[in-house]
Amino acid sequence: MEPTLNRPLRRSFVKGLLGTTSFWMASGHASWAAALAAEATQPYQPVFFNGTEYRFLEAASERLFPADHNGPGAKALGVAEFIDRQMQTPYAHGENWYMSGPFQQGPANLGYQLPFVPRDLYRKGIAGVEHYARQHYGKGFSDLSAPHQDEILTALEGGSVQLDEIPGRVFFEQLRTNTLEGTFADPLYGGNRGLGGWIMLGFPGARADFMDWVNQEGAPYPIGPVSISGETA
Amino acid sequence: MAKTHVDAIVVGAGWAGSIMAKELTEAGLSVVMLERGSERTTPVEGAYPESIDELRGAVRKRLFQNLSQSTVTIRNTMDQTALPYRQLAAFLPGEGVGGAGLHWSGVHFRVAPEDLRLRSSVIERYGEKFIPEGMNLQDYGVTYEELEPFFDKAEKVFGTSGEAYKVQGKIVGNGNVFSPDRSDNFPLPAMKDTFSASIFRDAASNAGYHPYALPAANASRQYTNTYGCQMGPCNFCGYCSGYDCYLDSKASPNVNILPVLRQDPGFTLIPNAHVLRVNLDSTKTKATGVTYLDTKTRKETSLSADLVILGAFQFNNIHLMLVSGIGKPYDPLSNTGTIGRNFVYQTITSSRVWLPSSSYTNQFVGAGGAGVAIDDFNSMNFDHGPLGFVGGSPVWVNQAGTKPIAAATGAGGGGTPRWGSAYKDALINTYKHSLGIDAHGSNMAYRDVYLDLDPTWKDVYGQPLLRMTFTWKDNDIRMNQYVVSRIEPVARAMGATKMNLVHLDAGQPFDTRNYQTTHLGGGAIMGENPQTSALNRYLQSWDVSNVFVIGSNAFPQGMGYNPTGMVAALAYWAAHHIRTTYLKSPGPLVKA
């Protein structure tokens, strides 16, 4: 039998994170552990995104990865929190992207050529979608019905919408990628709460030892996931 | 640093550089190895659970080249403006000590002997007219028999697991029937077949093909290599490609060579040392040393040496040759010059097969080098006559350990939803019940596919970026389509309930946005003619005889096999001839 999601998602585990091994304290993960532990007892307060932007993130990521018969959606999994936390990392500043000019556009297959790093894409992209939503539907994105939200996301994905300086498709892909990262990354980064993403997928997390399960003739792996911090489900 | 002169400088701390540095220190030379990335010691950085964090690892690209410092520009055709490769996607060069040899998968092939003399072989069988117009098909200038001792030597350093077919003329096992004779068996038995690989093995065998265990530099047992370096047994954790191995089971320079080399008083490793150029004397026929920048202090240092080994990643070797003025840059219009000529890649597509919902493929289980392959459509192992293309592909199930973010971001598309509830259904079903089958094919060289310096964009050090002109050509697209078409009956025999056979389409341009492979090759190729090769058969520059250029840059065309095994054998081959001949009488090993 496969492991299933058999109890409420919880976040109290992070309180114990700082009590783990000395190796853990020395590792690059320690700052994340500290941040998560400090936040564990109160609702997450976004740092990079303002209230409207954060509500957009919660609403849009939930449409991309909705709660359904398979299990929790992006909102319950903490995807918006994950993305806000990522905005405070070197990644959000494009620190391993080549960002020297000139910036010249070309065929799509030659790749990303905009002068914007992830922080810019979100700030400009969300403003653009909010503007588009008010223009076409008379309300902000997070106040729209799910079908209307889906219409907007479909239009962005299809490439028919330009959000001022940013092609709608570029913003959509950034949002989709980070949403799925927040769904399935180790809970250390603020998403995948209660290992809910991994449970749905049948991914056992940090177990990382399958010597006895190389070939069991197609039987499902029997043990549920564990996170890097030791949280199990 | 106090030294201003050493016997040999090695640029790059990956496999090629580490092998060369080991060999040259054994020969008694003082060696400085310059690595532009950071120090990386697997016992610290590769420790569990640090090393198995997908977001920090493969997704945020911890071990890969930092493009903010240096990248390439890419265009498909000569009439386009090449644009910078701003985000890592199609290929993932390494950076830091170990190079790409730290984050590789571990598939460790030898070579198909006929791939070393592909031009001769094609002409012998089909005549010269069989070679398409504009294809620069060439021989390596070295034979399998000459390289065999060095393949053997490399396998015993890498701790390679595999099953041999033929050793010293005798059939010894259920290995690859197309593989050439070996002087000795693999040092370790083959890795176990995953469930997915085992059903591929059965189906391929029933279809009349010849399945074999992929040779893997993942240790199937505890192993102590020829240098005394130790590897632990692989437990199929699934974190090979993109990661450093927490069990020291995957061969890397960091685990298999450097622990010993670092102890040698004749050896100095300097990380964070970006080589700006190889310095030449006024005749441009002799290197005097290199100038490098300490990337932390931004201080430039010149170091002189009698011998300079370029062992950086394929295209970084070409870049260094071009900015240093080693050899003549290739000009596709006049078809002259050699540096940048015969730039090649591999033609790889991944198809997907879904099994019934009662079968779980547990795709997180895996090892980067483990799997089952067939060579029935690789190299010259089948009749190309009626097919009308050059080259081929091994086909394999190589379950290397699929992580959830990679699975999720790659799911959907091609007419199926990429988000929403239907996407979730498909993603979960695909993750639990499917497997991948790859056609991992060759890529031929063409007159208008090449490397040169970009006229516009520069790296953070002020040097011009390398420019790639590359796209898929009809010959390779048709090869890929043919081989993928042969997958279908095998997939059906595996019990597929659904399949998505993926192949290149006619006219499809190279797309830089999706990962394909890091197996770039050519650009400074080995050969027998200085007019059409940058290096002689010992990987020595025809133009500057105290410079040897070691890596997949030496491949005249992209082969179906993964390149690392060939790179390692070529490194040992070149080192052998440096040690036995060159050092006694420095100068060209082959008369131009």
Coordinates of C-alpha atoms in Angstrom, one line a residue, chain B residues 71-456:
Chain B
T71 CA 28.8 32.5 -20.7
V72 CA 28.5 31.9 -24.4
T73 CA 26.4 33.4 -27.1
I74 CA 24.3 31.2 -29.3
R75 CA 22.7 31.4 -32.8
N76 CA 21.4 28.7 -35.1
T77 CA 22.7 30.1 -38.4
M78 CA 25.4 32.4 -39.6
D79 CA 22.9 35.0 -40.7
Q80 CA 21.5 35.5 -37.2
T81 CA 22.8 37.6 -34.3
A82 CA 23.9 35.3 -31.6
L83 CA 22.4 36.1 -28.2
P84 CA 23.8 35.4 -24.7
Y85 CA 23.0 32.1 -23.0
R86 CA 21.7 34.0 -19.9
Q87 CA 20.2 31.2 -17.9
L88 CA 21.6 27.6 -17.6
A89 CA 19.2 25.2 -19.4
A90 CA 20.3 23.3 -22.5
F91 CA 23.7 22.3 -21.1
L92 CA 25.2 22.6 -17.6
P93 CA 29.0 22.9 -17.4
G94 CA 30.5 22.5 -14.0
E95 CA 32.6 25.0 -12.0
G96 CA 34.8 24.5 -9.1
V97 CA 37.2 21.7 -8.1
G98 CA 36.0 18.5 -9.8
G99 CA 34.5 20.4 -12.7
A100 CA 31.6 18.7 -14.5
G101 CA 33.2 15.5 -13.1
L102 CA 31.7 16.3 -9.7
H103 CA 28.1 16.6 -10.9
W104 CA 28.0 14.1 -13.7
S105 CA 25.9 10.9 -13.7
G106 CA 28.7 8.4 -14.1
V107 CA 27.8 6.6 -17.4
H108 CA 31.3 5.4 -18.3
F109 CA 31.7 4.1 -21.8
R110 CA 34.7 3.2 -23.9
V111 CA 34.3 3.9 -27.6
A112 CA 32.8 2.1 -30.5
P113 CA 36.0 1.3 -32.5
E114 CA 34.5 2.4 -35.8
D115 CA 33.5 5.8 -34.3
L116 CA 37.3 6.5 -34.1
R117 CA 37.6 6.1 -37.9
L118 CA 34.1 7.0 -38.9
R119 CA 35.0 8.7 -42.1
S120 CA 37.0 5.7 -43.3
S121 CA 34.4 3.3 -42.2
V122 CA 31.5 5.1 -44.0
I123 CA 33.6 5.4 -47.2
E124 CA 34.6 1.7 -47.1
R125 CA 31.0 0.6 -46.8
Y126 CA 29.0 3.1 -48.7
G127 CA 31.4 5.2 -50.7
E128 CA 32.4 8.9 -50.3
K129 CA 29.2 10.1 -52.0
F130 CA 27.3 8.8 -49.0
I131 CA 28.7 11.7 -46.9
P132 CA 26.3 14.7 -47.2
E133 CA 27.6 17.9 -48.6
G134 CA 28.9 20.2 -45.9
M135 CA 29.5 17.4 -43.3
N136 CA 33.1 17.4 -42.0
L137 CA 33.3 13.7 -41.3
Q138 CA 36.8 12.8 -39.9
D139 CA 38.8 10.1 -38.3
Y140 CA 40.4 10.6 -34.8
G141 CA 43.8 9.4 -36.0
V142 CA 44.0 6.9 -33.2
T143 CA 42.7 3.3 -33.0
Y144 CA 40.8 1.4 -30.3
E145 CA 43.7 -1.0 -30.0
E146 CA 46.1 1.9 -29.2
L147 CA 43.7 3.4 -26.6
E148 CA 42.6 0.1 -25.0
P149 CA 45.3 0.1 -22.2
F150 CA 44.2 3.6 -21.3
F151 CA 40.5 2.7 -21.2
D152 CA 41.5 -0.1 -18.9
K153 CA 43.6 2.2 -16.7
A154 CA 40.8 4.7 -16.4
E155 CA 38.2 2.1 -15.4
K156 CA 40.4 1.0 -12.6
V157 CA 40.7 4.5 -11.4
F158 CA 37.0 5.3 -11.7
G159 CA 35.9 2.0 -10.1
T160 CA 33.7 1.2 -13.0
S161 CA 30.9 -1.3 -12.7
G162 CA 29.9 -3.3 -15.7
E163 CA 29.6 -6.7 -17.4
A164 CA 32.1 -7.5 -20.1
Y165 CA 31.4 -9.4 -23.2
K166 CA 34.8 -10.3 -24.5
V167 CA 38.1 -10.3 -22.6
Q168 CA 41.3 -11.3 -24.4
G169 CA 39.3 -12.8 -27.2
K170 CA 37.1 -15.0 -25.0
I171 CA 33.4 -14.4 -24.4
V172 CA 33.1 -14.0 -20.7
G173 CA 29.7 -12.6 -20.0
N174 CA 26.4 -11.2 -21.0
G175 CA 27.8 -7.8 -21.9
N176 CA 27.5 -5.7 -25.0
V177 CA 28.0 -7.9 -28.0
F178 CA 29.0 -4.9 -30.1
S179 CA 31.7 -3.9 -27.7
P180 CA 35.3 -4.5 -28.6
D181 CA 37.8 -6.9 -27.0
R182 CA 39.1 -5.9 -23.6
S183 CA 42.4 -6.7 -21.9
D184 CA 40.7 -7.1 -18.6
N185 CA 37.2 -7.3 -17.0
F186 CA 35.5 -4.3 -15.3
P187 CA 36.9 -3.8 -11.9
L188 CA 33.4 -4.1 -10.4
P189 CA 30.4 -6.2 -11.3
A190 CA 27.5 -4.4 -13.1
M191 CA 25.0 -2.3 -11.1
K192 CA 21.7 -4.0 -10.5
D193 CA 18.9 -3.4 -13.0
T194 CA 16.1 -1.2 -11.6
F195 CA 12.6 -2.6 -12.2
S196 CA 12.3 -0.3 -15.3
A197 CA 15.6 -1.4 -16.7
S198 CA 14.8 -5.1 -16.1
I199 CA 11.6 -5.0 -18.1
F200 CA 13.4 -3.1 -20.9
R201 CA 16.1 -5.8 -20.8
D202 CA 13.5 -8.5 -21.3
A203 CA 11.5 -6.7 -23.9
A204 CA 14.6 -5.7 -25.9
S205 CA 15.9 -9.3 -25.7
N206 CA 12.6 -10.7 -26.9
A207 CA 12.6 -8.3 -29.8
G208 CA 16.0 -9.7 -30.9
Y209 CA 18.1 -6.9 -29.7
H210 CA 21.2 -7.2 -27.5
P211 CA 20.7 -5.5 -24.1
Y212 CA 23.6 -4.9 -21.7
A213 CA 24.2 -3.2 -18.4
L214 CA 25.4 0.3 -18.8
P215 CA 29.0 0.7 -17.7
A216 CA 28.8 2.9 -14.6
A217 CA 31.3 4.8 -12.6
N218 CA 29.0 4.2 -9.7
A219 CA 30.5 1.6 -7.4
S220 CA 28.4 -1.6 -7.2
R221 CA 30.6 -2.6 -4.2
Q222 CA 33.2 -1.1 -1.9
Y223 CA 36.3 -0.3 -4.0
T224 CA 39.8 0.9 -3.5
N225 CA 41.2 2.2 -6.8
T226 CA 44.7 2.0 -8.2
Y227 CA 45.7 5.2 -6.4
G228 CA 44.4 3.9 -3.0
C229 CA 41.3 6.1 -3.1
Q230 CA 38.2 4.6 -1.6
M231 CA 34.6 4.4 -2.9
G232 CA 31.6 3.2 -0.9
P233 CA 28.9 1.0 -2.4
C234 CA 26.1 2.9 -4.3
N235 CA 22.7 2.6 -2.6
F236 CA 20.7 4.0 -5.5
C237 CA 19.8 7.2 -3.6
G238 CA 19.2 8.8 -7.0
Y239 CA 21.3 11.9 -6.4
C240 CA 24.1 11.6 -9.0
S241 CA 23.4 14.0 -11.9
G242 CA 23.6 17.6 -10.5
Y243 CA 25.0 16.5 -7.1
D244 CA 28.1 15.4 -5.3
C245 CA 27.7 11.9 -4.0
Y246 CA 27.4 11.6 -0.3
L247 CA 28.5 8.0 -0.3
D248 CA 31.6 8.5 -2.4
S249 CA 30.1 5.9 -4.7
K250 CA 30.2 8.0 -7.9
A251 CA 33.6 8.5 -9.3
S252 CA 34.8 12.1 -9.3
P253 CA 38.2 13.8 -9.4
N254 CA 37.5 14.9 -5.9
V255 CA 37.1 11.3 -4.7
N256 CA 39.2 9.2 -7.0
I257 CA 42.3 11.3 -7.8
L258 CA 42.6 14.5 -5.8
P259 CA 42.8 12.9 -2.3
V260 CA 46.1 11.4 -3.3
L261 CA 47.3 14.1 -5.6
R262 CA 46.8 16.8 -2.9
Q263 CA 49.4 14.9 -0.8
D264 CA 52.1 15.2 -3.5
P265 CA 54.6 17.9 -2.7
G266 CA 55.1 18.5 -6.4
F267 CA 51.4 19.5 -6.8
T268 CA 49.7 22.8 -6.1
L269 CA 46.0 23.4 -6.6
I270 CA 44.9 27.0 -6.8
P271 CA 41.2 27.5 -6.8
N272 CA 39.4 30.8 -7.7
A273 CA 42.1 31.3 -10.4
H274 CA 40.5 32.3 -13.7
V275 CA 43.0 31.9 -16.5
L276 CA 42.8 34.9 -18.8
R277 CA 45.2 33.7 -21.5
V278 CA 48.0 31.4 -22.3
N279 CA 51.1 33.5 -22.9
L280 CA 53.1 32.8 -26.1
D281 CA 56.5 33.9 -27.2
S282 CA 57.0 36.2 -30.2
T283 CA 57.0 33.3 -32.6
K284 CA 53.5 32.2 -31.4
T285 CA 54.8 28.6 -31.5
K286 CA 55.8 28.3 -27.8
A287 CA 53.8 29.0 -24.7
T288 CA 55.7 30.7 -21.9
G289 CA 53.0 30.2 -19.2
V290 CA 49.6 31.7 -18.3
T291 CA 48.2 34.8 -16.8
Y292 CA 45.4 34.3 -14.3
L293 CA 43.1 36.4 -12.2
D294 CA 42.5 35.7 -8.5
T295 CA 38.7 36.1 -8.6
K296 CA 38.6 37.0 -4.9
T297 CA 41.3 39.7 -4.9
R298 CA 41.1 40.6 -8.6
K299 CA 44.9 40.4 -8.7
E300 CA 46.5 39.3 -11.9
T301 CA 49.4 36.8 -11.8
S302 CA 51.6 35.5 -14.5
L303 CA 53.1 32.1 -14.0
S304 CA 55.7 30.7 -16.4
A305 CA 55.9 27.0 -17.3
D306 CA 57.6 24.7 -19.8
L307 CA 54.3 22.8 -20.5
V308 CA 50.7 24.0 -20.5
I309 CA 47.8 21.6 -20.4
L310 CA 44.3 23.0 -21.2
G311 CA 41.9 20.8 -19.3
A312 CA 39.0 23.1 -18.9
F313 CA 35.4 22.3 -20.1
Q314 CA 35.2 21.7 -23.9
F315 CA 34.2 25.2 -24.9
N316 CA 36.3 26.9 -22.3
N317 CA 39.4 25.3 -23.9
I318 CA 38.4 26.7 -27.3
H319 CA 37.8 30.1 -25.7
L320 CA 41.3 30.1 -24.2
M321 CA 42.9 29.1 -27.5
L322 CA 41.1 31.8 -29.3
V323 CA 41.8 34.6 -26.8
S324 CA 45.4 33.5 -26.6
G325 CA 46.1 33.2 -30.3
I326 CA 46.9 29.5 -30.3
G327 CA 46.4 28.2 -33.8
K328 CA 44.4 29.7 -36.6
P329 CA 40.7 30.5 -35.9
Y330 CA 38.3 28.6 -38.1
D331 CA 36.7 30.5 -40.9
P332 CA 33.6 28.7 -42.4
L333 CA 33.5 30.9 -45.5
S334 CA 37.0 30.1 -46.7
N335 CA 36.9 26.7 -44.8
T336 CA 40.4 27.4 -43.4
G337 CA 41.7 27.5 -39.8
T338 CA 41.0 24.9 -37.2
I339 CA 40.2 26.5 -33.8
G340 CA 36.4 26.4 -33.5
R341 CA 36.0 23.9 -36.4
N342 CA 33.8 20.8 -36.0
F343 CA 31.9 22.0 -33.0
V344 CA 29.4 19.2 -32.2
Y345 CA 26.8 18.1 -29.6
Q346 CA 24.7 15.0 -29.2
T347 CA 21.3 14.3 -30.6
I348 CA 19.3 13.1 -27.6
T349 CA 15.5 12.7 -27.1
S350 CA 13.7 11.2 -24.2
S351 CA 10.5 9.2 -24.8
R352 CA 8.1 8.1 -22.0
V353 CA 6.3 4.9 -21.5
W354 CA 3.4 4.4 -19.0
L355 CA 2.8 1.1 -17.3
P356 CA -0.4 -0.2 -15.8
S357 CA -1.4 1.4 -12.5
S358 CA -0.5 -1.8 -10.7
S359 CA 3.2 -1.2 -11.6
Y360 CA 5.2 1.3 -9.7
T361 CA 8.5 2.5 -11.3
N362 CA 9.6 4.3 -8.1
Q363 CA 11.5 6.8 -10.3
F364 CA 13.3 8.3 -7.3
V365 CA 15.3 5.1 -7.0
G366 CA 18.3 5.2 -9.3
A367 CA 21.9 5.7 -10.0
G368 CA 23.3 8.0 -12.6
G369 CA 25.2 5.4 -14.5
A370 CA 23.0 2.4 -14.0
G371 CA 20.6 1.1 -16.6
V372 CA 20.2 -1.2 -19.6
A373 CA 21.0 -0.2 -23.1
I374 CA 21.0 -1.6 -26.6
D375 CA 23.6 -0.8 -29.2
D376 CA 21.8 -2.3 -32.2
F377 CA 21.3 1.2 -33.6
N378 CA 24.5 2.8 -32.5
S379 CA 27.7 3.5 -34.5
M380 CA 28.1 1.3 -37.6
N381 CA 26.3 -1.7 -35.9
F382 CA 23.4 -1.6 -38.5
D383 CA 23.1 -1.0 -42.2
H384 CA 22.9 2.7 -43.0
G385 CA 22.8 2.1 -46.7
P386 CA 19.0 2.1 -47.2
L387 CA 18.6 4.7 -44.4
G388 CA 20.8 7.3 -45.9
F389 CA 22.3 8.9 -42.7
V390 CA 25.5 8.7 -40.8
G391 CA 25.6 8.0 -37.1
G392 CA 23.4 6.3 -34.6
S393 CA 22.1 6.1 -31.0
P394 CA 22.3 3.7 -28.2
V395 CA 18.8 3.3 -26.7
W396 CA 18.5 2.9 -22.9
V397 CA 16.5 2.9 -19.8
N398 CA 18.8 4.9 -17.4
Q399 CA 16.7 5.4 -14.3
A400 CA 19.0 7.9 -12.6
G401 CA 16.6 9.1 -9.8
T402 CA 13.9 11.6 -10.8
K403 CA 13.3 14.3 -8.2
P404 CA 9.9 15.9 -7.7
I405 CA 10.7 19.5 -8.8
A406 CA 12.2 18.2 -12.0
A407 CA 9.3 15.8 -12.6
A408 CA 6.7 18.6 -11.9
T409 CA 8.2 21.3 -14.0
G410 CA 8.8 19.0 -16.9
A411 CA 5.3 17.4 -16.8
G412 CA 2.5 18.4 -19.2
G413 CA 2.8 20.1 -22.5
G414 CA 2.5 18.7 -26.0
G415 CA -1.3 19.2 -25.8
T416 CA -1.7 18.1 -22.2
P417 CA -2.3 20.6 -19.4
R418 CA 0.7 22.1 -17.6
W419 CA -1.3 23.2 -14.5
G420 CA -4.6 22.7 -12.7
S421 CA -6.3 19.6 -11.5
A422 CA -5.9 17.5 -14.7
Y423 CA -2.2 18.3 -14.6
K424 CA -2.0 17.1 -11.0
D425 CA -3.7 13.8 -12.0
A426 CA -1.3 13.3 -14.9
L427 CA 1.8 14.3 -13.0
I428 CA 1.1 11.9 -10.1
N429 CA 0.3 9.1 -12.5
T430 CA 3.4 9.8 -14.6
Y431 CA 5.7 9.9 -11.5
K432 CA 4.4 6.7 -10.1
H433 CA 3.9 4.6 -13.2
S434 CA 6.1 5.7 -16.0
L435 CA 9.7 5.4 -17.2
G436 CA 11.9 7.1 -19.7
I437 CA 13.6 5.6 -22.7
D438 CA 16.3 7.7 -24.3
A439 CA 17.8 7.7 -27.7
H440 CA 21.3 9.1 -26.9
G441 CA 22.7 9.8 -30.3
S442 CA 25.6 11.0 -32.3
N443 CA 25.8 14.5 -33.9
M444 CA 27.9 15.1 -37.0
A445 CA 30.1 18.1 -37.7
Y446 CA 29.2 20.6 -40.4
R447 CA 31.0 23.4 -42.2
D448 CA 28.7 26.0 -40.9
V449 CA 28.5 24.8 -37.3
Y450 CA 31.4 26.2 -35.3
L451 CA 32.8 28.3 -32.5
D452 CA 34.3 31.8 -32.7
L453 CA 34.5 34.9 -30.6
D454 CA 31.4 37.1 -30.2
P455 CA 31.7 40.6 -31.6
T456 CA 29.4 42.2 -29.0

